[in-house]
Amino acid sequence: MADYYDYYKTPRGYHPRSLGSKGGWNVTSSLSFLNMPILQYSSEIRSAVLLVHGEKAHSRYFSETAYSKLTGDNKELLIIPGASHTDLYDQMDVIPFGKLKAFFEEYLK
């Protein structure tokens, strides 16, 4: 939860219409979809997949679970040491641009 306050409640990520900045949810949010079996068909994905997650992200388990269900040899899970999920929004020295470039060059031919 620390990264929530380090981002949405500071000038770095604050916006007056942001749910995160205001601390509330609205009736049109996608929260109800969280109960969907979203990973049910992930083993059928044949396209290349690169999952990038911060080591300290509260949702890191989701990428790890998704990765465990993927098949094939064109899948990769990249955990960024010391990063939260919001660090990957705008911290240019943390975002793995070199890895993203190499992955796209290899698989988007």
CSV table of C-alpha atoms in Angstrom, one decimal:
chain,number,residue,atom,x,y,z
A,1,MET,CA,0.0,0.0,0.0
A,2,ALA,CA,3.0,2.3,0.4
A,3,ASP,CA,3.4,2.7,-3.3
A,4,TYR,CA,-0.2,3.8,-3.5
A,5,TYR,CA,0.5,6.8,-1.3
A,6,ASP,CA,3.9,7.3,-2.9
A,7,TYR,CA,2.3,7.8,-6.3
A,8,TYR,CA,-1.4,8.6,-6.3
A,9,LYS,CA,-1.4,11.0,-3.3
A,10,THR,CA,1.7,13.0,-4.5
A,11,PRO,CA,2.2,15.4,-7.4
A,12,ARG,CA,3.9,12.5,-9.3
A,13,GLY,CA,0.6,10.7,-9.9
A,14,TYR,CA,-2.2,12.9,-8.5
A,15,HIS,CA,-5.1,13.8,-10.8
A,16,PRO,CA,-8.3,15.3,-9.6
A,17,ARG,CA,-10.4,12.8,-11.5
A,18,SER,CA,-8.3,9.8,-10.6
A,19,LEU,CA,-10.0,7.1,-8.4
A,20,GLY,CA,-6.6,6.5,-6.8
A,21,SER,CA,-6.0,10.1,-6.0
A,22,LYS,CA,-9.5,10.6,-4.5
A,23,GLY,CA,-9.6,7.3,-2.7
A,24,GLY,CA,-12.9,6.2,-4.0
A,25,TRP,CA,-14.5,3.9,-6.6
A,26,ASN,CA,-17.4,4.5,-8.9
A,27,VAL,CA,-20.3,2.4,-10.1
A,28,THR,CA,-18.7,1.9,-13.5
A,29,SER,CA,-15.5,0.3,-12.3
A,30,SER,CA,-14.4,-3.1,-13.5
A,31,LEU,CA,-14.0,-4.4,-9.9
A,32,SER,CA,-16.8,-7.0,-10.5
A,33,PHE,CA,-14.6,-8.7,-13.1
A,34,LEU,CA,-12.1,-9.7,-10.5
A,35,ASN,CA,-14.1,-12.8,-9.8
A,36,MET,CA,-13.8,-14.0,-13.4
A,37,PRO,CA,-11.6,-17.0,-14.1
A,38,ILE,CA,-9.4,-14.7,-16.1
A,39,LEU,CA,-6.5,-17.1,-16.4
A,40,GLN,CA,-8.7,-20.1,-17.4
A,41,TYR,CA,-7.6,-20.1,-21.0
A,42,SER,CA,-4.1,-18.7,-20.6
A,43,SER,CA,-2.5,-22.1,-21.5
A,44,GLU,CA,-3.9,-21.7,-25.0
A,45,ILE,CA,-2.0,-18.5,-25.7
A,46,ARG,CA,0.5,-19.1,-28.6
A,47,SER,CA,1.8,-15.6,-29.0
A,48,ALA,CA,4.9,-14.4,-27.2
A,49,VAL,CA,4.3,-13.0,-23.7
A,50,LEU,CA,6.6,-10.8,-21.6
A,51,LEU,CA,5.3,-10.2,-18.0
A,52,VAL,CA,7.1,-7.3,-16.3
A,53,HIS,CA,6.5,-6.8,-12.6
A,54,GLY,CA,8.1,-5.0,-9.7
A,55,GLU,CA,9.6,-7.1,-7.0
A,56,LYS,CA,7.7,-5.2,-4.3
A,57,ALA,CA,4.4,-4.8,-6.2
A,58,HIS,CA,1.4,-6.0,-4.2
A,59,SER,CA,0.1,-7.7,-7.3
A,60,ARG,CA,3.3,-9.5,-8.2
A,61,TYR,CA,1.6,-12.8,-7.4
A,62,PHE,CA,-0.8,-12.3,-10.4
A,63,SER,CA,2.1,-12.2,-12.9
A,64,GLU,CA,3.7,-15.2,-11.3
A,65,THR,CA,0.4,-17.1,-11.4
A,66,ALA,CA,-0.2,-16.1,-15.0
A,67,TYR,CA,3.3,-17.1,-16.0
A,68,SER,CA,3.0,-20.5,-14.4
A,69,LYS,CA,-0.1,-21.2,-16.6
A,70,LEU,CA,1.5,-20.1,-19.9
A,71,THR,CA,3.0,-22.8,-22.2
A,72,GLY,CA,5.6,-22.6,-24.9
A,73,ASP,CA,9.2,-21.4,-25.1
A,74,ASN,CA,8.3,-17.8,-26.0
A,75,LYS,CA,7.2,-16.7,-22.5
A,76,GLU,CA,9.2,-14.7,-20.0
A,77,LEU,CA,8.6,-13.3,-16.5
A,78,LEU,CA,10.8,-10.3,-15.7
A,79,ILE,CA,10.8,-9.2,-12.0
A,80,ILE,CA,12.4,-5.8,-11.5
A,81,PRO,CA,14.4,-5.8,-8.3
A,82,GLY,CA,13.3,-3.3,-5.7
A,83,ALA,CA,10.5,-1.8,-7.8
A,84,SER,CA,6.9,-1.4,-6.9
A,85,HIS,CA,4.2,-1.4,-9.6
A,86,THR,CA,4.0,2.4,-9.8
A,87,ASP,CA,7.8,2.6,-10.3
A,88,LEU,CA,7.1,1.0,-13.7
A,89,TYR,CA,4.7,3.8,-14.6
A,90,ASP,CA,7.3,6.7,-14.9
A,91,GLN,CA,10.7,5.9,-13.4
A,92,MET,CA,12.8,5.9,-16.5
A,93,ASP,CA,15.8,4.4,-14.8
A,94,VAL,CA,13.7,1.4,-13.6
A,95,ILE,CA,11.7,0.6,-16.7
A,96,PRO,CA,13.6,-2.1,-18.6
A,97,PHE,CA,13.5,-0.5,-22.0
A,98,GLY,CA,16.4,-2.6,-23.3
A,99,LYS,CA,14.6,-5.8,-22.5
A,100,LEU,CA,11.3,-4.5,-23.9
A,101,LYS,CA,13.1,-3.6,-27.2
A,102,ALA,CA,14.9,-6.9,-27.4
A,103,PHE,CA,11.7,-8.9,-26.8
A,104,PHE,CA,9.7,-6.9,-29.4
A,105,GLU,CA,12.5,-7.2,-31.9
A,106,GLU,CA,12.6,-11.0,-31.4
A,107,TYR,CA,8.9,-11.7,-31.5
A,108,LEU,CA,7.3,-8.9,-33.5
A,109,LYS,CA,8.8,-9.7,-36.9
